[in-house]
PDB file of C-alpha atoms and ligand atoms in Angstrom:
ATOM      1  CA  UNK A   1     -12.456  22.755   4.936  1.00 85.00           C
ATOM      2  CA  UNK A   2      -9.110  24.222   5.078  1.00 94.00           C
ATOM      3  CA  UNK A   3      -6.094  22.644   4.832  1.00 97.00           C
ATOM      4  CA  UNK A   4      -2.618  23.341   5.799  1.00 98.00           C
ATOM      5  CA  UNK A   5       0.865  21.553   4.378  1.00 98.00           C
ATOM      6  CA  UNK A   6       3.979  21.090   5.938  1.00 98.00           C
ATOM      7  CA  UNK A   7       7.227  19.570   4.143  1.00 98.00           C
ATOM      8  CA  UNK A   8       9.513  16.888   5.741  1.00 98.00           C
ATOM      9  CA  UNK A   9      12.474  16.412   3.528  1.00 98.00           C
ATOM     10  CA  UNK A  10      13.919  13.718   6.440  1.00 98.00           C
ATOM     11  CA  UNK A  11      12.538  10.949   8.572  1.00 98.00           C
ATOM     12  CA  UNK A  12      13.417  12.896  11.368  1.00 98.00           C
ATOM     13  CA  UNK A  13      12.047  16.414  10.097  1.00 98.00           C
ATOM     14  CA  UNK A  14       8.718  14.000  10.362  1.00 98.00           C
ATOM     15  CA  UNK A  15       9.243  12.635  13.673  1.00 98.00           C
ATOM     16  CA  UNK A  16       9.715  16.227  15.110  1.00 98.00           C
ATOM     17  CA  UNK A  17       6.773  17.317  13.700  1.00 98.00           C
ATOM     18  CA  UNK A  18       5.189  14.354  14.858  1.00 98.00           C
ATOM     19  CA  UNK A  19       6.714  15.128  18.340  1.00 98.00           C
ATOM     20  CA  UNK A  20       5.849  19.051  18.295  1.00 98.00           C
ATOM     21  CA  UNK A  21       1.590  17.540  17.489  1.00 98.00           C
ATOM     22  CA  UNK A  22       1.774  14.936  20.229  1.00 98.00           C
ATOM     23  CA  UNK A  23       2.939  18.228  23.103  1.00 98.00           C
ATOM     24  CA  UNK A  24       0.011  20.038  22.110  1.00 98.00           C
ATOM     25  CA  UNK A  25      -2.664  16.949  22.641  1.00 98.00           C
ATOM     26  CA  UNK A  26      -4.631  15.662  25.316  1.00 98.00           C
ATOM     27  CA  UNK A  27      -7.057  12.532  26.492  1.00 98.00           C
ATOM     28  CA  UNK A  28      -9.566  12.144  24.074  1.00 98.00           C
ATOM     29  CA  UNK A  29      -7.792  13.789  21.018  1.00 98.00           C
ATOM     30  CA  UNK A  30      -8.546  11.670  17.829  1.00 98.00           C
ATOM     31  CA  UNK A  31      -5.944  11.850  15.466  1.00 98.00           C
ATOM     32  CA  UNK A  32      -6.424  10.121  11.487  1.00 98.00           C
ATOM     33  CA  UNK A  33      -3.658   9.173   9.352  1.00 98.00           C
ATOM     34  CA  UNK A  34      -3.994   8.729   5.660  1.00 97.00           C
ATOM     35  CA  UNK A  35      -1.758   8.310   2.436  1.00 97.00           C
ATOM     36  CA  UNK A  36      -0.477   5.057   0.361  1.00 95.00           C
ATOM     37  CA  UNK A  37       1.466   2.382   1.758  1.00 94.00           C
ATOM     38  CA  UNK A  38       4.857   3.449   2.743  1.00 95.00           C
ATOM     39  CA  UNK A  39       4.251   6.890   2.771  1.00 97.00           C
ATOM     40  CA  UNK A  40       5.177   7.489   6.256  1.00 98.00           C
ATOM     41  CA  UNK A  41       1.968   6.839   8.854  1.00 97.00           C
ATOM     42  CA  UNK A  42       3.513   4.426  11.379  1.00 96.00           C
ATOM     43  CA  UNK A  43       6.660   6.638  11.170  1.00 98.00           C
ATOM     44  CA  UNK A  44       4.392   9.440  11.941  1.00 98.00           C
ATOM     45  CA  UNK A  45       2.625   7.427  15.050  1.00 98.00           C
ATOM     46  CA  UNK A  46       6.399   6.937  16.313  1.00 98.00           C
ATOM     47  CA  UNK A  47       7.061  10.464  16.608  1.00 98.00           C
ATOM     48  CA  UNK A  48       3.714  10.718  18.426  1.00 98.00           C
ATOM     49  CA  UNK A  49       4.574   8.553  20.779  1.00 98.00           C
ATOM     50  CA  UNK A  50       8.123  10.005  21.477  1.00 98.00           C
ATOM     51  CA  UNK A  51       6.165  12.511  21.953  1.00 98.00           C
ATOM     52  CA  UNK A  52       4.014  11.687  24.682  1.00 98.00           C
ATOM     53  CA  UNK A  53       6.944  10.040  26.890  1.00 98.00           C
ATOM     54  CA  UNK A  54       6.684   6.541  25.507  1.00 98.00           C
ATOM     55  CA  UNK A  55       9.903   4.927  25.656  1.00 93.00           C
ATOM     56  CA  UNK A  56       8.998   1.186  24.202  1.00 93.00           C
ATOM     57  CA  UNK A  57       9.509   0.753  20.694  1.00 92.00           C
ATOM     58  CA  UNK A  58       6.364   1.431  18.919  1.00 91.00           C
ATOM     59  CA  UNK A  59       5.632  -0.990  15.317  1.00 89.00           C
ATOM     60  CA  UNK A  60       2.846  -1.490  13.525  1.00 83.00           C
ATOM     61  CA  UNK A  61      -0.418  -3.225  14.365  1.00 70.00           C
ATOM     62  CA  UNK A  62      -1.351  -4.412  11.595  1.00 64.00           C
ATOM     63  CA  UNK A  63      -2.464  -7.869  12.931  1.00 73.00           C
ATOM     64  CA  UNK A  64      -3.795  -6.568  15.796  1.00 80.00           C
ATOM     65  CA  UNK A  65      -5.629  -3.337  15.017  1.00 91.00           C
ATOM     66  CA  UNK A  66      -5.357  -1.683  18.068  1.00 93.00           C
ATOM     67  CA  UNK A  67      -1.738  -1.138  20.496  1.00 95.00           C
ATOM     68  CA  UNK A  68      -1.805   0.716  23.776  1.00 96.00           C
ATOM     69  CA  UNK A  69       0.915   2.752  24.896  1.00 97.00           C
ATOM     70  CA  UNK A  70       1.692   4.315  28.059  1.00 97.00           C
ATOM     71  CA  UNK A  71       3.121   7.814  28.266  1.00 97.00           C
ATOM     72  CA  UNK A  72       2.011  10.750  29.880  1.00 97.00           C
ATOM     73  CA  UNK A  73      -1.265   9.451  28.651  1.00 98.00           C
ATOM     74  CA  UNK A  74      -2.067   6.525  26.835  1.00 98.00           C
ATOM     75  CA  UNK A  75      -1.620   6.215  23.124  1.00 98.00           C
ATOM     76  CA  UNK A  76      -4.039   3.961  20.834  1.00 97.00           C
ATOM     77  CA  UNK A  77      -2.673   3.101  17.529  1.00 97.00           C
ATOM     78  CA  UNK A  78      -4.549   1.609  15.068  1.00 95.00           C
ATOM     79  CA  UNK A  79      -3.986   0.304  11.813  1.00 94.00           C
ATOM     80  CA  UNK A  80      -7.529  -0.612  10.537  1.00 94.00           C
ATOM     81  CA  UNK A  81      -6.282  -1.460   6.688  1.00 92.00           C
ATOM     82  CA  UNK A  82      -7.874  -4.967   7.394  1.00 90.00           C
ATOM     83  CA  UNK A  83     -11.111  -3.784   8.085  1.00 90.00           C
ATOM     84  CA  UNK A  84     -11.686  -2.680   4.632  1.00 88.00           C
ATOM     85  CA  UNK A  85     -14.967  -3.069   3.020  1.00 87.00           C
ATOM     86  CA  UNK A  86     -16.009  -4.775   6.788  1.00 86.00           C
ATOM     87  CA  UNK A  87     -18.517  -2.375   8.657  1.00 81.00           C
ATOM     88  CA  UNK A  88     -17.009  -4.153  12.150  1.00 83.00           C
ATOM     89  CA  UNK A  89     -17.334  -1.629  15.469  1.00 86.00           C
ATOM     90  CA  UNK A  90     -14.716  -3.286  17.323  1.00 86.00           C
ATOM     91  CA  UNK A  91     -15.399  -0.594  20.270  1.00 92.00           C
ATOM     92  CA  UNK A  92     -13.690   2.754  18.753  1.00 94.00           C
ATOM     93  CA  UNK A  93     -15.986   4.791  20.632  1.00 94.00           C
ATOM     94  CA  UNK A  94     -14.389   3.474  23.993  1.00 96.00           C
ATOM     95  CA  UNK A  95     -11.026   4.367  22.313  1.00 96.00           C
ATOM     96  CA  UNK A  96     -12.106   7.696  21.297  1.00 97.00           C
ATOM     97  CA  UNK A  97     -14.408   9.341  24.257  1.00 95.00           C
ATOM     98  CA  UNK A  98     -11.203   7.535  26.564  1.00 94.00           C
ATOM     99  CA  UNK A  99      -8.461   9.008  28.625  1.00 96.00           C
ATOM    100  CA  UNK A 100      -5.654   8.903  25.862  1.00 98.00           C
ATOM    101  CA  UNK A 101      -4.606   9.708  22.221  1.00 98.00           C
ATOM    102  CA  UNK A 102      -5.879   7.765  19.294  1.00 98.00           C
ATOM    103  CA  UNK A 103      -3.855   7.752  16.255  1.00 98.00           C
ATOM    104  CA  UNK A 104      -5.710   5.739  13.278  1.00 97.00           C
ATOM    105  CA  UNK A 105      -4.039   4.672  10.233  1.00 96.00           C
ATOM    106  CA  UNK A 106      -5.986   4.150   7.110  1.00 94.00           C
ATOM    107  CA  UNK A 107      -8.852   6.395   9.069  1.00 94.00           C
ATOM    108  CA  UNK A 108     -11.120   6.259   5.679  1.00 93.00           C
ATOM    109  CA  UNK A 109     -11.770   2.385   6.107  1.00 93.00           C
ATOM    110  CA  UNK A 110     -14.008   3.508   9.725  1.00 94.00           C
ATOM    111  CA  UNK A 111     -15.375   6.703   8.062  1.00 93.00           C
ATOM    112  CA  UNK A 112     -18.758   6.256  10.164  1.00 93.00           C
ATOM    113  CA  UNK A 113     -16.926   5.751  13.329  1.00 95.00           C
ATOM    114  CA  UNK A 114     -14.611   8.661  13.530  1.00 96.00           C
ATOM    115  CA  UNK A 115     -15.506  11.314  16.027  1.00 97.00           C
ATOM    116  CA  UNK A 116     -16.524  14.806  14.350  1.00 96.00           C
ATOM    117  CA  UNK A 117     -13.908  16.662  15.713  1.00 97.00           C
ATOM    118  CA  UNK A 118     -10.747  15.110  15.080  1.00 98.00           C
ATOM    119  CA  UNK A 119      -7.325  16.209  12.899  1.00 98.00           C
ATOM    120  CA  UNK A 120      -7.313  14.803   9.769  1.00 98.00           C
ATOM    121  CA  UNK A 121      -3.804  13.776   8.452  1.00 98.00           C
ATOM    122  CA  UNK A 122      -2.494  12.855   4.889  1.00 98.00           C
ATOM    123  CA  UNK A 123       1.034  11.952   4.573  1.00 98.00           C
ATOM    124  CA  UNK A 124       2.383  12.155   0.543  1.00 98.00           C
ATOM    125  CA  UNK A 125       5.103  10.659  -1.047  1.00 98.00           C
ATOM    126  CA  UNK A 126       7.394  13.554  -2.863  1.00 97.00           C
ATOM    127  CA  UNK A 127      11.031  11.976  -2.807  1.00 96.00           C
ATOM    128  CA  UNK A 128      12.688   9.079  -1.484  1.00 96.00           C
ATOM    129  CA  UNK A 129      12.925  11.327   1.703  1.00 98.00           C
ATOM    130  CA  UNK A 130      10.906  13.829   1.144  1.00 98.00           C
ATOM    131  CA  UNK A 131       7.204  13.955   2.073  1.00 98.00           C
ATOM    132  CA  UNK A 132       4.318  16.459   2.736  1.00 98.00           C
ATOM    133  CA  UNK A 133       1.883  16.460   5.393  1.00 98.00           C
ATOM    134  CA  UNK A 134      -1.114  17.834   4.633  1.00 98.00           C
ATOM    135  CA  UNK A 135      -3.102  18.856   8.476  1.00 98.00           C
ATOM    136  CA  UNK A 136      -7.049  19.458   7.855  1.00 98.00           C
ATOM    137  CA  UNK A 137      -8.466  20.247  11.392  1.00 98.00           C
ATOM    138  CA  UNK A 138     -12.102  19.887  11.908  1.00 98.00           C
ATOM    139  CA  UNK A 139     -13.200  21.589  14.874  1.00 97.00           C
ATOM    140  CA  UNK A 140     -11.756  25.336  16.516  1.00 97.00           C
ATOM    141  CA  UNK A 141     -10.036  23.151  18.817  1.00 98.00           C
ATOM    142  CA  UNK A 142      -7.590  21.306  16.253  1.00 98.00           C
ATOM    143  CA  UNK A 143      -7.453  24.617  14.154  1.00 98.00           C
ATOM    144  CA  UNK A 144      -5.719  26.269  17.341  1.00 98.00           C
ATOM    145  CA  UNK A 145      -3.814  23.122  17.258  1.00 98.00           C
ATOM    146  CA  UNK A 146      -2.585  23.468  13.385  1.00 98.00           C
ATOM    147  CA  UNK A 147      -1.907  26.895  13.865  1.00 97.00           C
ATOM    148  CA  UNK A 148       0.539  25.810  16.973  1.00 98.00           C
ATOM    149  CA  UNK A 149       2.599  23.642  14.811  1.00 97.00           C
ATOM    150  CA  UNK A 150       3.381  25.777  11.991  1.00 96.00           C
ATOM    151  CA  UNK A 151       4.251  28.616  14.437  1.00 92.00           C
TER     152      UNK A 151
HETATM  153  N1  ATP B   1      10.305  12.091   5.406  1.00 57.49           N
HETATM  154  C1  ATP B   1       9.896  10.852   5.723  1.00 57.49           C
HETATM  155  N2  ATP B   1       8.858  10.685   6.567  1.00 57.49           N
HETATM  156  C2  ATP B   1       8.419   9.436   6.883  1.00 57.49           C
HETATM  157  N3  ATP B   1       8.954   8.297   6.410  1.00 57.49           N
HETATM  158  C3  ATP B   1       9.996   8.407   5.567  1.00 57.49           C
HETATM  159  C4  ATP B   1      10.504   9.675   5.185  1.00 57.49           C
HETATM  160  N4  ATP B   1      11.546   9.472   4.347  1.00 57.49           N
HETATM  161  C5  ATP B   1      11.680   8.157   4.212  1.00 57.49           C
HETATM  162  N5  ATP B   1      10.771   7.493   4.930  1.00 57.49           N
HETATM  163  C6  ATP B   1      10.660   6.020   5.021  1.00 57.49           C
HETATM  164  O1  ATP B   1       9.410   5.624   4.488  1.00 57.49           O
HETATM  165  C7  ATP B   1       8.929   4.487   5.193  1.00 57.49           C
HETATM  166  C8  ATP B   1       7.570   4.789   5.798  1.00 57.49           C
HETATM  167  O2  ATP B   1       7.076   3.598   6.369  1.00 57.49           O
HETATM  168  P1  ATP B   1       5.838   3.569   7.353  1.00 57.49           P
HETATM  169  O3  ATP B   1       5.757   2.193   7.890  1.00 57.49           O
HETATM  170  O4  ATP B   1       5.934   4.708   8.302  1.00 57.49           O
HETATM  171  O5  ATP B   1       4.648   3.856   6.324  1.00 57.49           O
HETATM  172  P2  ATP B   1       3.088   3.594   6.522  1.00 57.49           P
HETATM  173  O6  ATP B   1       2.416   4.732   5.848  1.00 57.49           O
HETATM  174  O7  ATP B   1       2.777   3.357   7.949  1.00 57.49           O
HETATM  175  O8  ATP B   1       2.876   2.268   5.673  1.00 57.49           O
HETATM  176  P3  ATP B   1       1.686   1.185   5.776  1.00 57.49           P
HETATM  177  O9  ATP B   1       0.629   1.674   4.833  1.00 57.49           O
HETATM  178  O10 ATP B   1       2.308  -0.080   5.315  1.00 57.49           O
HETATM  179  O11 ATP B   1       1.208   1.137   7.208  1.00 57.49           O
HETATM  180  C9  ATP B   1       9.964   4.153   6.268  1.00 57.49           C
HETATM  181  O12 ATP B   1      10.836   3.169   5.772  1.00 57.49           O
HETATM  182  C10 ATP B   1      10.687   5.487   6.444  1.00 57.49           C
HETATM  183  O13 ATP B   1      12.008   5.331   6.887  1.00 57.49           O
HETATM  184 MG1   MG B   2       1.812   1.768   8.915  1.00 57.49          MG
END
């Protein structure tokens, strides 16, 4: 599996890479987002929605598990930290196979139902500001992707 790292020393060097990810995606792309509390997922998810055109203020759905989004396509965010240990299907297929972008935080708790191809994302802590994200695409199609943002 290969991966490929990218350093944000800024909030905002993370949103625009964010931003740069979300112009290269289309319905159906499944995006994961991993790394410790704090280290920078939702933040991520904004920039993906900025993105993709969406103007409302996107937080985190922690209570909720899943948000929808409308921009140029719709955007599912998921935060599926409290399904832990839980082996719950709360429909991720229909998510995944649907006509927008999924962006799941804490992806490793739904292991089983993530699609095979899909761009795997772990955000690490480095500095009070400083972070890297770490892209491992699985799939040609998310490769091509990778390759697009670090051009
Ligand atoms: N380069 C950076 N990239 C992203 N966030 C940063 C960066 N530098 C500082 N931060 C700050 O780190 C925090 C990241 O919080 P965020 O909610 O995005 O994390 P999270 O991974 O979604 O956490 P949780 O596990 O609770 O969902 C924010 O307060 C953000 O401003
Ligand atoms: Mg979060």
């Amino acid at each position: 599996m290969e991966m490929y790292k990218m350093e944000a020393s800024t909030v905002d060097e993370t949103l625009s890479i964010a931003e740069k990810l979300a112009s290269l995606l289309k319905p159906g792309d499944v995006i994961t987002l991993e790394g410790d509390l704090g280290a920078g997922k939702t933040t991520f998810t904004k920039g993906i929605a900025t993105g993709l055109g969406i103007s409302r203020t996107l937080s985190s759905p922690t209570f909720t598990i899943i948000k929808e989004y409308m921009g140029r396509m719709p955007l599912y965010h998921m935060d599926v930290y409290r399904l832990e240990g839980s082996d719950e299907d709360i429909g991720f297929d229909e998510y995944f196979h649907g006509d927008g972008v999924s962006v799941v935080e804490w992806a490793q708790f739904i292991e089983d139902y993530l699609p095979e191809e899909r761009l795997d994302i772990t955000i690490r802590y480095k500095g009070e500001q400083s972070r890297v994200i770490e892209f491992v695409p699985i799939g040609e199609y998310f490769h091509n992707i990778v390759r697009q943002i670090l051009s």
